[in-house]
PDB file of C-alpha atoms in Angstrom:
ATOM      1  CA  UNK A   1      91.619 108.838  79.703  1.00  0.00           C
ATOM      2  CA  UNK A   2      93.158 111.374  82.285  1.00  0.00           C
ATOM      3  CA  UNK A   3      96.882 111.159  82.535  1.00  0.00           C
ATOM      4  CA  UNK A   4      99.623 113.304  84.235  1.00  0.00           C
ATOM      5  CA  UNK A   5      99.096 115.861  86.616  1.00  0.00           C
ATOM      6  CA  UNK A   6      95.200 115.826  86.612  1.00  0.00           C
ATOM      7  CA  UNK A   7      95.265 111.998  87.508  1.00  0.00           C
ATOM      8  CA  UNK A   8      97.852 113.051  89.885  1.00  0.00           C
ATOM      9  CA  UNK A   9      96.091 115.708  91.615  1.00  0.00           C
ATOM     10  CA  UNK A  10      92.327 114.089  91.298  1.00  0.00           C
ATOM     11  CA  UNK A  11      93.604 110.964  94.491  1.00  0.00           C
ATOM     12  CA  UNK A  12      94.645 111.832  97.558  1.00  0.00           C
ATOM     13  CA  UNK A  13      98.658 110.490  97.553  1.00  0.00           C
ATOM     14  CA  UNK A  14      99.129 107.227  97.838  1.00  0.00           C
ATOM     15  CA  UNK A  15      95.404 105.864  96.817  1.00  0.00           C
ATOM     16  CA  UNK A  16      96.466 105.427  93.103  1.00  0.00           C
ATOM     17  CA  UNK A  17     100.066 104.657  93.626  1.00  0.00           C
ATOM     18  CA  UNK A  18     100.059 101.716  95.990  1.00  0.00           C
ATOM     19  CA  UNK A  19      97.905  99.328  93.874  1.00  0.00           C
ATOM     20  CA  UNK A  20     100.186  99.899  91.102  1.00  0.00           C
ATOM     21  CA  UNK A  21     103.138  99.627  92.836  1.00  0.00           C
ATOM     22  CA  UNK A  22     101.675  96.344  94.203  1.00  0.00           C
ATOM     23  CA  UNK A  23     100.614  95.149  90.693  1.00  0.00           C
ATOM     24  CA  UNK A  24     104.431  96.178  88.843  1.00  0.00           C
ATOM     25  CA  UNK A  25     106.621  94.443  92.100  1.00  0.00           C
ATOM     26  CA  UNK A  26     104.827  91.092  91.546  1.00  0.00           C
ATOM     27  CA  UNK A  27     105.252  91.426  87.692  1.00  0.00           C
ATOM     28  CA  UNK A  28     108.984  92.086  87.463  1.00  0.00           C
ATOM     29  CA  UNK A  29     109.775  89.713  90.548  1.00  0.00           C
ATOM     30  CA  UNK A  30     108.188  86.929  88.456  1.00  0.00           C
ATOM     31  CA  UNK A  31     110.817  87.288  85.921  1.00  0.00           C
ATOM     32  CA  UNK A  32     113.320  86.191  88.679  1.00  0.00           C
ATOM     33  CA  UNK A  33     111.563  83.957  90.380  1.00  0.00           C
ATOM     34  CA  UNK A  34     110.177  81.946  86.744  1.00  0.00           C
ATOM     35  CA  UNK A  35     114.192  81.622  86.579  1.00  0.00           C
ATOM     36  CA  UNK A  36     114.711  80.171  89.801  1.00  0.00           C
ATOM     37  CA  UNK A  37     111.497  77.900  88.952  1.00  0.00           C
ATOM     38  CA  UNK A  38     113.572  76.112  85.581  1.00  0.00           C
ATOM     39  CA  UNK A  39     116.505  76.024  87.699  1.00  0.00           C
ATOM     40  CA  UNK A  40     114.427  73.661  90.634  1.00  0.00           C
ATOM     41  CA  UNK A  41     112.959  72.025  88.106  1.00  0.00           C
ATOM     42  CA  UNK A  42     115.688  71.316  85.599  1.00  0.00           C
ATOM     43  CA  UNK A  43     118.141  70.108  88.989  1.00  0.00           C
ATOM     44  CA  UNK A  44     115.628  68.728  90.735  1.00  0.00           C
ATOM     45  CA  UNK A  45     116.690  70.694  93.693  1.00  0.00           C
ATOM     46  CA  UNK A  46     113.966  70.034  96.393  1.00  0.00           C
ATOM     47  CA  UNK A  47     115.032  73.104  98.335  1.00  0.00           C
ATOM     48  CA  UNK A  48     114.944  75.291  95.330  1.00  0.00           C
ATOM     49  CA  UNK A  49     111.199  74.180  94.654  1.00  0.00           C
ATOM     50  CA  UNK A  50     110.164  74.690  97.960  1.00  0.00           C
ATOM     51  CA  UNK A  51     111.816  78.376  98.068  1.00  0.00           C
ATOM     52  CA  UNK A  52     109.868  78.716  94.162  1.00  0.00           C
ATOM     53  CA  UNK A  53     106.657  77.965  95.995  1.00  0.00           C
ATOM     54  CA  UNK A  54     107.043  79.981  98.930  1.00  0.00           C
ATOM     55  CA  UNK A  55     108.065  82.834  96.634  1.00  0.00           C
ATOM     56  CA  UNK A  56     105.225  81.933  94.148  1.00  0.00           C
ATOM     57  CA  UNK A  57     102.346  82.149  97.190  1.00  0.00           C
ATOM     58  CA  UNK A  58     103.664  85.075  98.062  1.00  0.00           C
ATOM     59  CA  UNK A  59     103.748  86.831  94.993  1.00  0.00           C
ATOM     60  CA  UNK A  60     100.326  85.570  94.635  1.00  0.00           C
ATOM     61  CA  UNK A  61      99.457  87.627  97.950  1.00  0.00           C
ATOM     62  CA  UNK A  62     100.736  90.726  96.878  1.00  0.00           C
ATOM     63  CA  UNK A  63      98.581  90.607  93.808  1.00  0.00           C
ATOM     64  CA  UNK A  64      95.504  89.918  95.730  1.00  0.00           C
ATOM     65  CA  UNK A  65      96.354  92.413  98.039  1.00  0.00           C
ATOM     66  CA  UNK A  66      96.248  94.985  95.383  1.00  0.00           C
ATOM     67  CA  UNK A  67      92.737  93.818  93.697  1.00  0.00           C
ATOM     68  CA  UNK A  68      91.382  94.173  97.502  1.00  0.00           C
ATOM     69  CA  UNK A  69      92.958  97.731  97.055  1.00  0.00           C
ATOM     70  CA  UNK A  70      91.556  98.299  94.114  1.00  0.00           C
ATOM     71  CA  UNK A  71      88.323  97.491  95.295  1.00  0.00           C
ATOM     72  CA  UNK A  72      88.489  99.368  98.309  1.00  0.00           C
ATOM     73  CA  UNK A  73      89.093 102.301  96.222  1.00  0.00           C
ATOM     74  CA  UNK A  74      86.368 102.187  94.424  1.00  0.00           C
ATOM     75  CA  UNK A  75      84.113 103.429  97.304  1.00  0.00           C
ATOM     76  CA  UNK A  76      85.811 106.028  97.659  1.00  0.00           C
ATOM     77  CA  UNK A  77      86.691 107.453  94.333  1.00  0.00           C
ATOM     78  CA  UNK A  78      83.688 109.585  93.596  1.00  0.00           C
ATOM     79  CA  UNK A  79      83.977 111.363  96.933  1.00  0.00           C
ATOM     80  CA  UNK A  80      87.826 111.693  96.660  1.00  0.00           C
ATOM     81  CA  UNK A  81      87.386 113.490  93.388  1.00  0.00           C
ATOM     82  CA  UNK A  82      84.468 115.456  94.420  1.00  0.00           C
ATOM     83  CA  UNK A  83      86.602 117.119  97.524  1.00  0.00           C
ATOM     84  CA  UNK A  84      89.713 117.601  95.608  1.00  0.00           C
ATOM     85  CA  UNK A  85      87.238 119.432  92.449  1.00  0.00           C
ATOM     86  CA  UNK A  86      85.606 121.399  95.140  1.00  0.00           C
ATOM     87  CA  UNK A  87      89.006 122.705  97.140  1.00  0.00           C
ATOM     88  CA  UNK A  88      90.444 123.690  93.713  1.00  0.00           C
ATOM     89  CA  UNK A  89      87.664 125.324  92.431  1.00  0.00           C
ATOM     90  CA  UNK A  90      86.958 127.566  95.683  1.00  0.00           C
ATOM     91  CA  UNK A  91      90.539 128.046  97.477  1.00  0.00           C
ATOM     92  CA  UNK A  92      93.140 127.019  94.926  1.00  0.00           C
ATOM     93  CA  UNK A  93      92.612 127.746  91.863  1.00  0.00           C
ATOM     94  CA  UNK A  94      94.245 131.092  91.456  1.00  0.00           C
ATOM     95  CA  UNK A  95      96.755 130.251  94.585  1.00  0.00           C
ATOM     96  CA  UNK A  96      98.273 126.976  93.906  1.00  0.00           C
ATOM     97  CA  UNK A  97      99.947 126.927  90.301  1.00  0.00           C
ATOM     98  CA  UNK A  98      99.908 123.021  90.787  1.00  0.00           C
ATOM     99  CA  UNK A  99      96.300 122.956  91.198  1.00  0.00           C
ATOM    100  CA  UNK A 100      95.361 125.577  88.209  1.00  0.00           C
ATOM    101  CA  UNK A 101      97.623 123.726  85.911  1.00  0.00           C
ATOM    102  CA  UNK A 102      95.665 120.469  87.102  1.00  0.00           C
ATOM    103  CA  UNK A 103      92.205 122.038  86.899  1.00  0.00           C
ATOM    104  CA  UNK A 104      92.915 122.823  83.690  1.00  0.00           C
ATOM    105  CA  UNK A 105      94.337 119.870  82.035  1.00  0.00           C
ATOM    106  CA  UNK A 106      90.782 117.932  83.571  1.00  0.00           C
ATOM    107  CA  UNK A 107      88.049 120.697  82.038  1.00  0.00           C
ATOM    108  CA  UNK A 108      90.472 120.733  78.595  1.00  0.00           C
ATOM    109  CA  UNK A 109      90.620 117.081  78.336  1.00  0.00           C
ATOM    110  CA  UNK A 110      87.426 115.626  79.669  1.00  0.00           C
ATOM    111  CA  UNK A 111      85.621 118.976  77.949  1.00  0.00           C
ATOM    112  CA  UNK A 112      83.668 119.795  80.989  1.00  0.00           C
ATOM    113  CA  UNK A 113      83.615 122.765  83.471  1.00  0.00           C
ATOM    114  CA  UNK A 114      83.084 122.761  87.278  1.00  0.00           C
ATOM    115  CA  UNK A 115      82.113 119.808  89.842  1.00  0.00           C
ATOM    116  CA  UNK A 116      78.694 119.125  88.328  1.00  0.00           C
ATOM    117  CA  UNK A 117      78.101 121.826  85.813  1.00  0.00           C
ATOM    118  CA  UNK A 118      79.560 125.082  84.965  1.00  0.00           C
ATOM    119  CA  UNK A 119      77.249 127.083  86.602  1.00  0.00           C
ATOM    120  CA  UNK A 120      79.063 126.311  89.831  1.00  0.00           C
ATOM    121  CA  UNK A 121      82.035 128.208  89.255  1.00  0.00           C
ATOM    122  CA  UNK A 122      79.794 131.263  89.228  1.00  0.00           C
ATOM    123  CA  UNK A 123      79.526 130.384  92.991  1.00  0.00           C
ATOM    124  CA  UNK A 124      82.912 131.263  93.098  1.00  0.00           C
ATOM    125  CA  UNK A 125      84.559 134.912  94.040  1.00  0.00           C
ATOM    126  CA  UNK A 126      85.182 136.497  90.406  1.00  0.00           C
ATOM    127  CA  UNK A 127      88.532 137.255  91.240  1.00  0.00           C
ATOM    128  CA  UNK A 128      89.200 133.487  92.595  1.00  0.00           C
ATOM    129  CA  UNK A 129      88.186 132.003  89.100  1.00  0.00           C
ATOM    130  CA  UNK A 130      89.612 135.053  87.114  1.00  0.00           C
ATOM    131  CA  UNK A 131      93.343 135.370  89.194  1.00  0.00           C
ATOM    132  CA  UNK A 132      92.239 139.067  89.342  1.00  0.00           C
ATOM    133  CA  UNK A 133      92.322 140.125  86.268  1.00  0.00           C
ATOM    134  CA  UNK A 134      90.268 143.429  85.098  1.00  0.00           C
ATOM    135  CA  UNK A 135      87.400 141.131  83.575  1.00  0.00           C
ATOM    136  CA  UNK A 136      84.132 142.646  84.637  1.00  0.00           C
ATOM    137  CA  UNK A 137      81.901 140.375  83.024  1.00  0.00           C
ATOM    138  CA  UNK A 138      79.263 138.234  85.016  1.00  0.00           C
ATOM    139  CA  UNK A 139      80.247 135.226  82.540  1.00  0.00           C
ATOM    140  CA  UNK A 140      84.043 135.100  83.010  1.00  0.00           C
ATOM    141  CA  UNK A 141      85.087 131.556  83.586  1.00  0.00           C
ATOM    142  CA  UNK A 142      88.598 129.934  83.822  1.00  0.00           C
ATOM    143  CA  UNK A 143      89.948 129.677  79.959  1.00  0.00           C
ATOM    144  CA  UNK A 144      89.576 125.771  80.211  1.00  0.00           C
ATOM    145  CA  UNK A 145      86.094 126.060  80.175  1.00  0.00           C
ATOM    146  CA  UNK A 146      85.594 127.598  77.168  1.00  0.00           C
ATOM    147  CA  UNK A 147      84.939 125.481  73.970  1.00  0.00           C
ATOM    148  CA  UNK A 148      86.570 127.480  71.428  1.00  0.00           C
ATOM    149  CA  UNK A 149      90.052 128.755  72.174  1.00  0.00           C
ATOM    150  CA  UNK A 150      89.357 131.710  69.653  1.00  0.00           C
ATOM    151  CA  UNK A 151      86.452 132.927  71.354  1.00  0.00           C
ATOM    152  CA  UNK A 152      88.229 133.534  74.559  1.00  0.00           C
ATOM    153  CA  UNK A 153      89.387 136.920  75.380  1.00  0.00           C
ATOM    154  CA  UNK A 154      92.968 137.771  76.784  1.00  0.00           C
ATOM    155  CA  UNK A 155      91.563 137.977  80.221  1.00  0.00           C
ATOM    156  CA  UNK A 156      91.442 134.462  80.708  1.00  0.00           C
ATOM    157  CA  UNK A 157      87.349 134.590  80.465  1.00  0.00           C
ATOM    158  CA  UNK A 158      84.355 133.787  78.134  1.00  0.00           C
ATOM    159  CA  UNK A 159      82.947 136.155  76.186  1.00  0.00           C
ATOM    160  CA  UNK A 160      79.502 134.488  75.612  1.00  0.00           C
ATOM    161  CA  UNK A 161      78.007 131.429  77.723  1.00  0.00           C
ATOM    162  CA  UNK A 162      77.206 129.550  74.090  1.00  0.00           C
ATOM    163  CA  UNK A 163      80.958 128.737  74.506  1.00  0.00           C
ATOM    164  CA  UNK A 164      80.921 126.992  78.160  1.00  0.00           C
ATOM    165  CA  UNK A 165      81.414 123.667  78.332  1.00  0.00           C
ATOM    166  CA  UNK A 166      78.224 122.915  80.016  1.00  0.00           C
ATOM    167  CA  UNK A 167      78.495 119.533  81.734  1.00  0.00           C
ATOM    168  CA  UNK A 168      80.582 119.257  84.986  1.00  0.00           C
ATOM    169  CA  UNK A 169      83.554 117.025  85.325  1.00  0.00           C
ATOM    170  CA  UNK A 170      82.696 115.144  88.364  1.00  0.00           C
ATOM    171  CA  UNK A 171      81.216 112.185  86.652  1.00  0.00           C
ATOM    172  CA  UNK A 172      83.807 111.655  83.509  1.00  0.00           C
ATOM    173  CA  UNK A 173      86.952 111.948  86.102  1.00  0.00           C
ATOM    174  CA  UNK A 174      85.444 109.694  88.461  1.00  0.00           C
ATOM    175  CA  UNK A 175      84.122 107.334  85.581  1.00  0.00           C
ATOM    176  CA  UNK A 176      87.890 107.855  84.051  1.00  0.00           C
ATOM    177  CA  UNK A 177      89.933 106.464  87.343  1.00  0.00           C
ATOM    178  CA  UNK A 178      87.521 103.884  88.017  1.00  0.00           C
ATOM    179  CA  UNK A 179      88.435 102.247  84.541  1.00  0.00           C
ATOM    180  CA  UNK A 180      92.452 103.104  85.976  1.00  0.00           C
ATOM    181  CA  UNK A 181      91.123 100.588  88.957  1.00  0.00           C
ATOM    182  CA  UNK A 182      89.036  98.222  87.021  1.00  0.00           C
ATOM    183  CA  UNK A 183      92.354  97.180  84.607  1.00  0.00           C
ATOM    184  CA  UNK A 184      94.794  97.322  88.198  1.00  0.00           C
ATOM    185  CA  UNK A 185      92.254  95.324  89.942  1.00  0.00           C
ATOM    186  CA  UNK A 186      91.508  92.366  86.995  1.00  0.00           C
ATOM    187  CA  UNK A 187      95.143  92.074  85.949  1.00  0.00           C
ATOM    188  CA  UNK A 188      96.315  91.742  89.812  1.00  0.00           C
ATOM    189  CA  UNK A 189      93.275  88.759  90.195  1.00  0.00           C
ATOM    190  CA  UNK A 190      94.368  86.863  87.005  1.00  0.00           C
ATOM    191  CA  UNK A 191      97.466  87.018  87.719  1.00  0.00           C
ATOM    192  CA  UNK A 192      97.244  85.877  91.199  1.00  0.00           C
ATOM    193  CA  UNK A 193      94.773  83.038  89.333  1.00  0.00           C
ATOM    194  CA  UNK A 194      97.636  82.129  87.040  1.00  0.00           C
ATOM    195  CA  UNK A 195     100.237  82.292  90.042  1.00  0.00           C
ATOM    196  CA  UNK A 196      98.461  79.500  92.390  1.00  0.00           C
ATOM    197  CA  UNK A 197      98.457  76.418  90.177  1.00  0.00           C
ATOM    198  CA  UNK A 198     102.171  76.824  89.451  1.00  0.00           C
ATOM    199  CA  UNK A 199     102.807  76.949  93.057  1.00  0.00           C
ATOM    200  CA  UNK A 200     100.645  74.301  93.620  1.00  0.00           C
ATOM    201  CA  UNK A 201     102.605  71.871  90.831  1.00  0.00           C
ATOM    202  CA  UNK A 202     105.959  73.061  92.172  1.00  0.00           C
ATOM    203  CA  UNK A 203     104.563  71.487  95.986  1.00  0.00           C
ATOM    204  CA  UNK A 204     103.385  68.658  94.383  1.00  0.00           C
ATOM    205  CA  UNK A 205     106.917  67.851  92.462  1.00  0.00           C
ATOM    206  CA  UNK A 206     108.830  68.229  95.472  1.00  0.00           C
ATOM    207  CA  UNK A 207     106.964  65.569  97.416  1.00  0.00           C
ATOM    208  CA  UNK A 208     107.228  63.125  94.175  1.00  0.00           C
ATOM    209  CA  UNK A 209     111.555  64.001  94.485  1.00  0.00           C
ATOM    210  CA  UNK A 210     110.690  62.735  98.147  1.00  0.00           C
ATOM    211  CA  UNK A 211     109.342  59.537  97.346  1.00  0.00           C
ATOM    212  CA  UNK A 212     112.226  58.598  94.541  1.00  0.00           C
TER     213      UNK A 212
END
């Protein structure tokens, strides 16, 4: 599974960090909240159920709010990855240290080499996918793409295309953050699940309080 900087890099800001933002505030305010719960329960304190339950429904909000997220984001994943592959590959690669060090860690980890196969980076200016170096050979790739680490000459290039990762890394990156989203998404909508019926109890004890 992608971590770091590639996973980083792969989402525009902000499409990855929201839905887990809105998945960890609901988890560690539940903590406080469970607290306040015992206390209204334990006192039977009719004000301090009703502020449980309001805090409870909301909580339960938040987390449904992220699985929409989630699901939102999973339109948009493939083509989010597919832009940020392409922009590397042609204008940053050799430009933006961030994005190198990003492309990288994705064709190393994943094992795979351009957008949808290797031959793409061939589309590429020479010096773009080489940073310039002296390399005059037609099969010089970025050092990630090469299979073994021995085989690959000084100049940051591949000395023979039997040692090219040949499959491109759009699919596995896309198929990687979309498990990210599946976990975010299912854990926000059972815990929402598990929120609502303790809400619902905590409503339902304050009205028997009422009739005593």
């Amino acid at each position: 599974m992608l971590t770091g900087e590639g996973l980083r890099a792969a989402l525009e800001p902000g499409q990855l960090t929201i839905p887990t933002y809105l998945l960890l505030v609901p988890g560690a305010a539940s903590v406080v909240v469970g607290v306040i719960g015992c206390l209204a329960v334990f006192g039977a304190s009719r004000g301090l159920l009703a502020f449980y339950s309001v805090c409870v429904f909301c909580l339960c909000a938040v987390s449904t709010a992220a699985a929409v997220k989630t699901l939102l984001l999973h339109d948009n994943i493939s083509s989010s990855v597919l832009y940020w592959l392409e922009t590397s590959m042609k204008y940053k690669y050799c430009s933006n240290e961030d994005s190198k060090i990003a492309l990288d860690k994705i064709q190393k980890e994943f094992e795979c080499c351009g957008v949808h196969d290797h031959t793409e980076w061939y589309s590429v200016d020479r010096d773009r996918r080489t940073c310039h170096t002296t390399q005059s050979d037609r099969w010089a790739l970025p050092v990630s793409c090469c299979i073994d680490q021995t085989k690959c000459n000084r100049n940051n290039s591949i000395q023979t295309p039997d040692n090219i990762y040949m499959r491109g890394c759009l699919a596995p990156v896309s198929d990687s953050l979309s498990l990210i989203l599946n976990v975010i998404g299912w854990t926000s909508t059972i815990f929402a699940a598990f929120l609502i019926p303790g809400g619902t109890m905590a409503c339902c004890f304050r009205v028997s309080l009422k009739r005593l």
